[in-house]
Tab-separated table of N, CA and C in Angstrom:
chain	number	residue	atom	x	y	z
A	1370	LYS	N	93.782	89.843	106.586
A	1370	LYS	CA	93.736	88.968	107.746
A	1370	LYS	C	92.930	87.732	107.399
A	1371	SER	N	93.162	86.687	108.119
A	1371	SER	CA	92.405	85.467	107.887
A	1371	SER	C	92.305	84.673	109.172
A	1372	ASP	N	91.162	84.018	109.343
A	1372	ASP	CA	91.048	83.082	110.446
A	1372	ASP	C	90.979	81.659	109.900
A	1373	SER	N	91.352	81.500	108.630
A	1373	SER	CA	91.329	80.210	107.969
A	1373	SER	C	92.430	79.309	108.527
A	1374	ALA	N	92.197	78.004	108.425
A	1374	ALA	CA	93.211	77.045	108.865
A	1374	ALA	C	94.488	77.159	108.041
A	1375	VAL	N	94.392	77.738	106.842
A	1375	VAL	CA	95.572	77.926	106.008
A	1375	VAL	C	96.562	78.852	106.701
A	1376	PHE	N	96.056	79.805	107.450
A	1376	PHE	CA	96.885	80.761	108.177
A	1376	PHE	C	96.682	80.528	109.667
A	1377	ALA	N	97.391	79.556	110.187
A	1377	ALA	CA	97.187	79.102	111.561
A	1377	ALA	C	97.654	80.102	112.611
A	1378	ASP	N	98.266	81.229	112.210
A	1378	ASP	CA	98.748	82.197	113.192
A	1378	ASP	C	97.611	82.880	113.931
A	1379	GLY	N	96.423	82.894	113.362
A	1379	GLY	CA	95.288	83.449	114.070
A	1379	GLY	C	94.617	84.593	113.350
A	1380	ILE	N	93.469	84.963	113.869
A	1380	ILE	CA	92.619	85.954	113.235
A	1380	ILE	C	93.200	87.366	113.296
A	1381	ASN	N	94.077	87.641	114.238
A	1381	ASN	CA	94.595	88.997	114.392
A	1381	ASN	C	95.932	89.239	113.706
A	1382	ASP	N	96.402	88.273	112.938
A	1382	ASP	CA	97.683	88.416	112.254
A	1382	ASP	C	97.481	88.773	110.789
A	1383	TRP	N	98.137	89.846	110.343
A	1383	TRP	CA	98.109	90.237	108.944
A	1383	TRP	C	98.977	89.283	108.144
A	1384	LYS	N	98.582	89.000	106.916
A	1384	LYS	CA	99.359	88.170	106.002
A	1384	LYS	C	99.532	88.924	104.693
A	1385	PHE	N	100.743	88.905	104.172
A	1385	PHE	CA	101.037	89.481	102.865
A	1385	PHE	C	100.963	88.336	101.863
A	1386	ILE	N	100.062	88.440	100.890
A	1386	ILE	CA	99.872	87.396	99.888
A	1386	ILE	C	100.221	87.969	98.523
A	1387	ALA	N	101.044	87.263	97.771
A	1387	ALA	CA	101.375	87.666	96.400
A	1387	ALA	C	101.265	86.431	95.509
A	1388	TYR	N	100.756	86.642	94.308
A	1388	TYR	CA	100.612	85.568	93.327
A	1388	TYR	C	101.172	86.068	92.008
A	1389	THR	N	102.035	85.283	91.382
A	1389	THR	CA	102.539	85.645	90.061
A	1389	THR	C	102.191	84.535	89.085
A	1390	ALA	N	102.044	84.910	87.832
A	1390	ALA	CA	101.766	83.947	86.768
A	1390	ALA	C	102.656	84.307	85.588
A	1391	THR	N	103.546	83.402	85.214
A	1391	THR	CA	104.473	83.621	84.104
A	1391	THR	C	104.055	82.736	82.931
A	1392	PHE	N	103.753	83.360	81.780
A	1392	PHE	CA	103.379	82.608	80.588
A	1392	PHE	C	104.613	81.912	80.029
A	1393	SER	N	104.489	80.617	79.737
A	1393	SER	CA	105.622	79.841	79.242
A	1393	SER	C	105.690	79.832	77.722
A	1394	GLY	N	104.600	80.188	77.052
A	1394	GLY	CA	104.570	80.147	75.596
A	1394	GLY	C	104.177	78.779	75.066
A	1395	SER	N	104.066	77.772	75.921
A	1395	SER	CA	103.686	76.425	75.498
A	1395	SER	C	102.262	76.094	75.915
A	1396	GLY	N	101.487	77.110	76.230
A	1396	GLY	CA	100.103	76.895	76.629
A	1396	GLY	C	99.897	76.829	78.121
A	1397	ASN	N	100.962	76.899	78.883
A	1397	ASN	CA	100.844	76.826	80.337
A	1397	ASN	C	101.371	78.090	80.994
A	1398	ILE	N	101.001	78.233	82.250
A	1398	ILE	CA	101.456	79.349	83.072
A	1398	ILE	C	102.159	78.753	84.280
A	1399	THR	N	103.296	79.330	84.647
A	1399	THR	CA	103.980	78.898	85.861
A	1399	THR	C	103.529	79.811	86.994
A	1400	PRO	N	102.764	79.266	87.950
A	1400	PRO	CA	102.292	80.087	89.059
A	1400	PRO	C	103.298	80.107	90.206
A	1401	ALA	N	103.262	81.153	90.983
A	1401	ALA	CA	104.056	81.214	92.211
A	1401	ALA	C	103.219	81.937	93.259
A	1402	LEU	N	103.153	81.371	94.427
A	1402	LEU	CA	102.383	81.938	95.530
A	1402	LEU	C	103.347	82.276	96.654
A	1403	PHE	N	103.223	83.480	97.194
A	1403	PHE	CA	104.097	83.967	98.256
A	1403	PHE	C	103.251	84.363	99.466
A	1404	VAL	N	103.726	84.025	100.655
A	1404	VAL	CA	103.082	84.442	101.900
A	1404	VAL	C	104.157	85.106	102.748
A	1405	ASP	N	103.873	86.326	103.156
A	1405	ASP	CA	104.810	87.119	103.964
A	1405	ASP	C	106.186	87.212	103.309
A	1406	GLY	N	106.201	87.384	101.983
A	1406	GLY	CA	107.433	87.622	101.246
A	1406	GLY	C	108.196	86.393	100.819
A	1407	SER	N	107.774	85.195	101.242
A	1407	SER	CA	108.475	83.962	100.890
A	1407	SER	C	107.586	83.068	100.044
A	1408	GLN	N	108.189	82.436	99.031
A	1408	GLN	CA	107.437	81.537	98.169
A	1408	GLN	C	107.041	80.289	98.949
A	1409	VAL	N	105.791	79.846	98.782
A	1409	VAL	CA	105.300	78.667	99.497
A	1409	VAL	C	105.640	77.409	98.715
A	1410	ALA	N	105.460	76.274	99.353
A	1410	ALA	CA	105.820	74.980	98.771
A	1410	ALA	C	105.133	74.732	97.438
A	1411	GLY	N	105.813	74.012	96.578
A	1411	GLY	CA	105.305	73.705	95.248
A	1411	GLY	C	103.993	72.956	95.242
A	1412	SER	N	103.703	72.160	96.279
A	1412	SER	CA	102.461	71.395	96.293
A	1412	SER	C	101.248	72.305	96.354
A	1413	ILE	N	101.375	73.418	97.058
A	1413	ILE	CA	100.275	74.382	97.103
A	1413	ILE	C	100.149	75.061	95.757
A	1414	GLN	N	101.267	75.439	95.169
A	1414	GLN	CA	101.261	76.096	93.871
A	1414	GLN	C	100.666	75.208	92.793
A	1415	SER	N	100.987	73.907	92.821
A	1415	SER	CA	100.507	73.018	91.765
A	1415	SER	C	99.001	72.847	91.806
A	1416	SER	N	98.365	73.183	92.916
A	1416	SER	CA	96.911	73.087	93.001
A	1416	SER	C	96.223	74.268	92.323
A	1417	LEU	N	96.998	75.283	91.925
A	1417	LEU	CA	96.434	76.434	91.234
A	1417	LEU	C	96.392	76.127	89.737
A	1418	GLU	N	95.184	75.872	89.222
A	1418	GLU	CA	95.042	75.500	87.819
A	1418	GLU	C	95.337	76.706	86.945
A	1419	CYS	N	96.387	76.623	86.148
A	1419	CYS	CA	96.787	77.759	85.333
A	1419	CYS	C	97.062	77.321	83.904
A	1420	THR	N	96.393	77.959	82.966
A	1420	THR	CA	96.664	77.769	81.550
A	1420	THR	C	96.599	79.132	80.897
A	1421	GLU	N	97.156	79.262	79.695
A	1421	GLU	CA	97.078	80.545	78.995
A	1421	GLU	C	95.632	80.895	78.675
A	1422	THR	N	94.780	79.877	78.467
A	1422	THR	CA	93.360	80.148	78.220
A	1422	THR	C	92.749	80.831	79.427
A	1423	LYS	N	93.029	80.306	80.617
A	1423	LYS	CA	92.521	80.947	81.832
A	1423	LYS	C	93.158	82.317	82.023
A	1424	GLY	N	94.440	82.447	81.678
A	1424	GLY	CA	95.116	83.739	81.780
A	1424	GLY	C	94.492	84.779	80.883
A	1425	ALA	N	93.970	84.363	79.727
A	1425	ALA	CA	93.325	85.299	78.808
A	1425	ALA	C	92.107	85.950	79.443
A	1426	LEU	N	91.505	85.282	80.423
A	1426	LEU	CA	90.361	85.867	81.113
A	1426	LEU	C	90.751	87.160	81.829
A	1427	TRP	N	92.018	87.262	82.221
A	1427	TRP	CA	92.479	88.443	82.939
A	1427	TRP	C	92.549	89.658	82.034
A	1428	THR	N	92.497	89.468	80.717
A	1428	THR	CA	92.552	90.589	79.784
A	1428	THR	C	91.166	90.950	79.265
A	1429	SER	N	90.133	90.361	79.815
A	1429	SER	CA	88.773	90.622	79.353
A	1429	SER	C	88.254	91.932	79.928
A	1430	SER	N	87.092	92.317	79.469
A	1430	SER	CA	86.466	93.541	79.975
A	1430	SER	C	85.576	93.259	81.183
A	1431	ASP	N	85.571	92.016	81.661
A	1431	ASP	CA	84.792	91.681	82.846
A	1431	ASP	C	85.326	92.439	84.054
A	1432	LYS	N	84.436	92.742	84.980
A	1432	LYS	CA	84.850	93.431	86.199
A	1432	LYS	C	85.673	92.500	87.070
A	1433	LEU	N	86.686	93.060	87.704
A	1433	LEU	CA	87.509	92.317	88.644
A	1433	LEU	C	86.891	92.446	90.031
A	1434	TYR	N	86.701	91.346	90.680
A	1434	TYR	CA	86.162	91.338	92.029
A	1434	TYR	C	87.296	90.964	92.980
A	1435	ILE	N	87.476	91.735	94.027
A	1435	ILE	CA	88.525	91.504	95.019
A	1435	ILE	C	87.842	91.053	96.306
A	1436	GLY	N	88.223	89.915	96.818
A	1436	GLY	CA	87.645	89.429	98.065
A	1436	GLY	C	86.362	88.643	97.884
A	1437	CYS	N	86.062	88.250	96.648
A	1437	CYS	CA	84.888	87.437	96.373
A	1437	CYS	C	84.986	86.908	94.951
A	1438	SER	N	84.024	86.106	94.560
A	1438	SER	CA	83.966	85.583	93.201
A	1438	SER	C	83.043	86.452	92.354
A	1439	ASN	N	83.364	86.569	91.064
A	1439	ASN	CA	82.484	87.239	90.109
A	1439	ASN	C	81.611	86.153	89.498
A	1440	ASN	N	80.394	86.042	89.988
A	1440	ASN	CA	79.457	85.025	89.530
A	1440	ASN	C	78.471	85.681	88.571
A	1441	ALA	N	78.872	85.776	87.292
A	1441	ALA	CA	78.036	86.389	86.250
A	1441	ALA	C	77.626	87.815	86.631
A	1442	GLY	N	78.589	88.569	87.170
A	1442	GLY	CA	78.327	89.960	87.515
A	1442	GLY	C	77.793	90.186	88.914
A	1443	THR	N	77.696	89.131	89.695
A	1443	THR	CA	77.213	89.236	91.069
A	1443	THR	C	78.296	88.732	92.018
A	1444	ALA	N	78.555	89.501	93.066
A	1444	ALA	CA	79.550	89.100	94.058
A	1444	ALA	C	79.039	87.898	94.841
A	1445	SER	N	79.859	86.845	94.932
A	1445	SER	CA	79.503	85.668	95.719
A	1445	SER	C	80.753	85.165	96.441
A	1446	ASN	N	80.560	84.280	97.397
A	1446	ASN	CA	81.667	83.730	98.196
A	1446	ASN	C	82.503	84.853	98.812
A	1447	LEU	N	81.838	85.744	99.515
A	1447	LEU	CA	82.513	86.906	100.094
A	1447	LEU	C	83.536	86.503	101.146
A	1448	LEU	N	84.696	87.158	101.104
A	1448	LEU	CA	85.748	86.946	102.084
A	1448	LEU	C	85.304	87.487	103.435
A	1449	THR	N	85.569	86.730	104.476
A	1449	THR	CA	85.375	87.217	105.829
A	1449	THR	C	86.757	87.590	106.332
A	1450	GLY	N	87.062	88.871	106.351
A	1450	GLY	CA	88.389	89.306	106.746
A	1450	GLY	C	88.624	90.725	106.277
A	1451	ILE	N	89.871	91.159	106.323
A	1451	ILE	CA	90.241	92.522	105.954
A	1451	ILE	C	91.267	92.459	104.830
A	1452	ILE	N	91.063	93.279	103.804
A	1452	ILE	CA	92.014	93.382	102.701
A	1452	ILE	C	92.561	94.796	102.697
A	1453	ASP	N	93.862	94.911	102.490
A	1453	ASP	CA	94.505	96.218	102.406
A	1453	ASP	C	95.618	96.127	101.366
A	1454	GLU	N	95.852	97.209	100.636
A	1454	GLU	CA	96.958	97.288	99.686
A	1454	GLU	C	96.891	96.211	98.596
A	1455	PHE	N	95.898	96.281	97.741
A	1455	PHE	CA	95.753	95.345	96.622
A	1455	PHE	C	96.320	95.993	95.360
A	1456	ALA	N	97.208	95.271	94.649
A	1456	ALA	CA	97.823	95.835	93.442
A	1456	ALA	C	97.941	94.785	92.347
A	1457	ILE	N	97.974	95.260	91.093
A	1457	ILE	CA	98.147	94.393	89.925
A	1457	ILE	C	99.232	95.000	89.041
A	1458	TRP	N	100.143	94.145	88.557
A	1458	TRP	CA	101.170	94.558	87.595
A	1458	TRP	C	100.943	93.774	86.312
A	1459	ASN	N	101.470	94.264	85.189
A	1459	ASN	CA	101.333	93.538	83.927
A	1459	ASN	C	102.572	92.687	83.628
A	1460	VAL	N	103.383	92.443	84.627
A	1460	VAL	CA	104.526	91.528	84.548
A	1460	VAL	C	104.543	90.689	85.829
A	1461	ALA	N	105.158	89.516	85.751
A	1461	ALA	CA	105.336	88.700	86.951
A	1461	ALA	C	106.494	89.287	87.750
A	1462	LEU	N	106.259	89.589	88.996
A	1462	LEU	CA	107.305	90.159	89.843
A	1462	LEU	C	108.275	89.067	90.286
A	1463	SER	N	109.533	89.439	90.442
A	1463	SER	CA	110.547	88.495	90.922
A	1463	SER	C	110.364	88.266	92.421
A	1464	ALA	N	110.970	87.196	92.914
A	1464	ALA	CA	110.936	86.925	94.350
A	1464	ALA	C	111.552	88.090	95.126
A	1465	GLY	N	112.608	88.700	94.587
A	1465	GLY	CA	113.243	89.851	95.240
A	1465	GLY	C	112.317	91.052	95.323
A	1466	ALA	N	111.565	91.313	94.250
A	1466	ALA	CA	110.614	92.434	94.245
A	1466	ALA	C	109.505	92.180	95.258
A	1467	ILE	N	109.036	90.940	95.343
A	1467	ILE	CA	107.970	90.610	96.301
A	1467	ILE	C	108.479	90.755	97.729
A	1468	GLU	N	109.726	90.393	97.968
A	1468	GLU	CA	110.304	90.572	99.305
A	1468	GLU	C	110.358	92.054	99.670
A	1469	VAL	N	110.703	92.912	98.703
A	1469	VAL	CA	110.715	94.360	98.950
A	1469	VAL	C	109.305	94.846	99.268
A	1470	LEU	N	108.308	94.359	98.522
A	1470	LEU	CA	106.923	94.762	98.769
A	1470	LEU	C	106.457	94.329	100.145
A	1471	PHE	N	106.835	93.128	100.566
A	1471	PHE	CA	106.456	92.651	101.892
A	1471	PHE	C	107.035	93.564	102.964
A	1472	ASN	N	108.296	93.929	102.845
A	1472	ASN	CA	108.911	94.928	103.721
A	1472	ASN	C	108.574	94.699	105.191
A	1473	SER	N	108.642	93.467	105.641
A	1473	SER	CA	108.322	93.109	107.036
A	1473	SER	C	106.898	93.473	107.419
A	1474	GLY	N	106.004	93.518	106.436
A	1474	GLY	CA	104.600	93.764	106.707
A	1474	GLY	C	104.169	95.213	106.623
A	1475	LEU	N	105.099	96.139	106.403
A	1475	LEU	CA	104.747	97.551	106.331
A	1475	LEU	C	104.636	97.991	104.879
A	1476	PRO	N	103.547	98.672	104.496
A	1476	PRO	CA	103.362	99.083	103.101
A	1476	PRO	C	104.444	100.053	102.627
A	1477	ILE	N	104.778	99.956	101.322
A	1477	ILE	CA	105.697	100.913	100.715
A	1477	ILE	C	104.944	101.656	99.618
A	1478	ASP	N	105.522	102.720	99.123
A	1478	ASP	CA	104.938	103.493	98.028
A	1478	ASP	C	105.249	102.768	96.719
A	1479	LEU	N	104.243	102.192	96.093
A	1479	LEU	CA	104.433	101.416	94.865
A	1479	LEU	C	104.734	102.286	93.651
A	1480	LEU	N	104.644	103.601	93.802
A	1480	LEU	CA	104.944	104.515	92.706
A	1480	LEU	C	106.398	104.970	92.727
A	1481	LYS	N	107.189	104.437	93.678
A	1481	LYS	CA	108.606	104.789	93.791
A	1481	LYS	C	109.466	103.534	93.711
A	1482	ASP	N	110.558	103.612	92.956
A	1482	ASP	CA	111.501	102.498	92.848
A	1482	ASP	C	112.206	102.281	94.180
A	1483	LYS	N	112.467	101.004	94.501
A	1483	LYS	CA	113.197	100.681	95.722
A	1483	LYS	C	113.828	99.301	95.564
A	1484	ASP	N	115.134	99.217	95.665
A	1484	ASP	CA	115.873	97.955	95.638
A	1484	ASP	C	115.433	97.074	94.464
A	1485	ASP	N	115.011	95.818	94.731
A	1485	ASP	CA	114.603	94.901	93.664
A	1485	ASP	C	113.262	95.274	93.034
A	1486	TYR	N	112.610	96.289	93.542
A	1486	TYR	CA	111.364	96.795	92.942
A	1486	TYR	C	111.683	97.867	91.885
A	1487	GLU	N	112.934	98.095	91.616
A	1487	GLU	CA	113.414	99.090	90.644
A	1487	GLU	C	112.828	98.831	89.256
A	1488	GLY	N	112.262	99.879	88.620
A	1488	GLY	CA	111.764	99.794	87.254
A	1488	GLY	C	110.390	99.171	87.098
A	1489	LEU	N	109.751	98.765	88.175
A	1489	LEU	CA	108.450	98.101	88.078
A	1489	LEU	C	107.274	99.057	88.229
A	1490	THR	N	107.540	100.298	88.589
A	1490	THR	CA	106.442	101.249	88.770
A	1490	THR	C	105.657	101.452	87.480
A	1491	GLU	N	106.338	101.395	86.337
A	1491	GLU	CA	105.654	101.590	85.053
A	1491	GLU	C	104.772	100.404	84.695
A	1492	ASN	N	104.969	99.259	85.336
A	1492	ASN	CA	104.151	98.079	85.086
A	1492	ASN	C	102.962	97.968	86.031
A	1493	LEU	N	102.861	98.886	86.991
A	1493	LEU	CA	101.754	98.882	87.940
A	1493	LEU	C	100.469	99.262	87.212
A	1494	GLN	N	99.475	98.384	87.252
A	1494	GLN	CA	98.220	98.598	86.532
A	1494	GLN	C	97.076	99.042	87.433
A	1495	ALA	N	97.130	98.685	88.700
A	1495	ALA	CA	96.096	99.084	89.662
A	1495	ALA	C	96.690	98.978	91.057
A	1496	TRP	N	96.329	99.931	91.905
A	1496	TRP	CA	96.804	99.911	93.290
A	1496	TRP	C	95.724	100.517	94.177
A	1497	TYR	N	95.029	99.648	94.869
A	1497	TYR	CA	93.969	100.073	95.780
A	1497	TYR	C	94.492	99.969	97.204
A	1498	ARG	N	94.648	101.109	97.856
A	1498	ARG	CA	95.189	101.111	99.218
A	1498	ARG	C	94.096	100.909	100.265
A	1499	PHE	N	92.848	101.159	99.904
A	1499	PHE	CA	91.712	101.020	100.814
A	1499	PHE	C	91.877	101.891	102.058
A	1500	GLU	N	92.343	103.121	101.848
A	1500	GLU	CA	92.526	104.044	102.971
A	1500	GLU	C	91.553	105.213	102.927
A	1501	GLU	N	90.554	105.118	102.065
A	1501	GLU	CA	89.565	106.178	101.971
A	1501	GLU	C	88.631	106.106	103.176
A	1502	SER	N	87.959	107.185	103.446
A	1502	SER	CA	86.964	107.140	104.508
A	1502	SER	C	85.824	106.240	104.030
A	1503	PRO	N	85.009	105.761	104.931
A	1503	PRO	CA	83.938	104.848	104.533
A	1503	PRO	C	83.059	105.448	103.434
A	1504	SER	N	83.098	104.833	102.269
A	1504	SER	CA	82.262	105.227	101.136
A	1504	SER	C	82.256	104.075	100.156
A	1505	SER	N	81.537	104.231	99.057
A	1505	SER	CA	81.497	103.150	98.078
A	1505	SER	C	82.602	103.290	97.031
A	1506	ALA	N	83.321	104.418	97.008
A	1506	ALA	CA	84.375	104.636	96.014
A	1506	ALA	C	85.723	104.183	96.555
A	1507	VAL	N	86.545	103.622	95.681
A	1507	VAL	CA	87.892	103.207	96.042
A	1507	VAL	C	88.844	103.849	95.038
A	1508	ILE	N	89.874	104.505	95.521
A	1508	ILE	CA	90.808	105.217	94.660
A	1508	ILE	C	91.898	104.281	94.167
A	1509	ASP	N	92.153	104.318	92.848
A	1509	ASP	CA	93.262	103.585	92.254
A	1509	ASP	C	94.455	104.531	92.265
A	1510	HIS	N	95.441	104.269	93.112
A	1510	HIS	CA	96.598	105.149	93.236
A	1510	HIS	C	97.545	105.054	92.053
A	1511	ALA	N	97.337	104.053	91.174
A	1511	ALA	CA	98.086	103.979	89.922
A	1511	ALA	C	97.420	104.878	88.872
A	1512	GLU	N	96.251	105.423	89.218
A	1512	GLU	CA	95.486	106.376	88.402
A	1512	GLU	C	95.091	105.816	87.040
A	1513	ILE	N	94.712	104.529	87.016
A	1513	ILE	CA	94.264	103.916	85.771
A	1513	ILE	C	92.762	103.685	85.790
A	1514	SER	N	92.230	103.183	86.901
A	1514	SER	CA	90.788	102.956	86.982
A	1514	SER	C	90.342	103.046	88.432
A	1515	GLU	N	89.111	103.426	88.617
A	1515	GLU	CA	88.545	103.519	89.956
A	1515	GLU	C	87.722	102.264	90.244
A	1516	GLY	N	87.396	102.047	91.486
A	1516	GLY	CA	86.613	100.881	91.858
A	1516	GLY	C	85.474	101.259	92.766
A	1517	ASN	N	84.586	100.320	92.987
A	1517	ASN	CA	83.457	100.507	93.880
A	1517	ASN	C	83.397	99.347	94.858
A	1518	LEU	N	83.091	99.666	96.103
A	1518	LEU	CA	82.933	98.640	97.119
A	1518	LEU	C	81.512	98.107	97.057
A	1519	GLN	N	81.373	96.788	97.227
A	1519	GLN	CA	80.065	96.157	97.193
A	1519	GLN	C	79.961	95.174	98.338
A	1520	GLY	N	78.748	94.752	98.648
A	1520	GLY	CA	78.557	93.718	99.660
A	1520	GLY	C	78.650	94.231	101.081
A	1521	ASN	N	78.388	95.508	101.319
A	1521	ASN	CA	78.403	96.101	102.657
A	1521	ASN	C	79.713	95.901	103.404
A	1522	PRO	N	80.847	96.299	102.796
A	1522	PRO	CA	82.127	96.139	103.490
A	1522	PRO	C	82.218	97.063	104.702
A	1523	THR	N	83.064	96.694	105.628
A	1523	THR	CA	83.289	97.485	106.828
A	1523	THR	C	84.634	98.180	106.710
A	1524	TYR	N	84.694	99.457	107.047
A	1524	TYR	CA	85.927	100.224	107.020
A	1524	TYR	C	86.661	100.003	108.333
A	1525	SER	N	87.975	99.825	108.276
A	1525	SER	CA	88.779	99.601	109.473
A	1525	SER	C	90.032	100.462	109.423
A	1526	THR	N	90.460	100.944	110.563
A	1526	THR	CA	91.723	101.690	110.647
A	1526	THR	C	92.858	100.784	111.139
A	1527	ASP	N	92.566	99.485	111.285
A	1527	ASP	CA	93.560	98.507	111.726
A	1527	ASP	C	94.639	98.373	110.649
A	1528	VAL	N	95.894	98.447	111.040
A	1528	VAL	CA	97.013	98.328	110.075
A	1528	VAL	C	98.084	97.416	110.665
A	1529	PRO	N	98.893	96.799	109.791
A	1529	PRO	CA	100.005	95.994	110.309
A	1529	PRO	C	100.971	96.850	111.113
A	1530	GLN	N	101.587	96.261	112.127
A	1530	GLN	CA	102.549	96.997	112.946
A	1530	GLN	C	103.845	96.256	113.051
């Protein structure tokens, strides 16, 4: 959820956000940003600075921070909002696969093939559903790595409808 001006629908509306990065082999990455299953205008995408050098950071052993910045190992710029169903793949998903994932706002099982999401389950690297009871542990449903909640997050049973 967001109450940011970027999402003018309001604070109580869930938004499905997807970002893909395709390496071109010429030193650049082609980014694509999707909101609610549809790719957004190129002007927004072009503001996302992407190079293969920056992409290499994603393969480092640094901890991944979701909903904030990793400032030398310390969480900063914390998101004010709710995050649910965070996943990472080791391939750029097609627009069709992202539309299947959006599924009109209702979560799907990322471990099962479905329509244009066919064959992508093996590329799933992390899937945090954030459906655990309030605790500091977060289960990776892709069963690759576990996570920990930081910054005093609040647990919510609010879900898209």
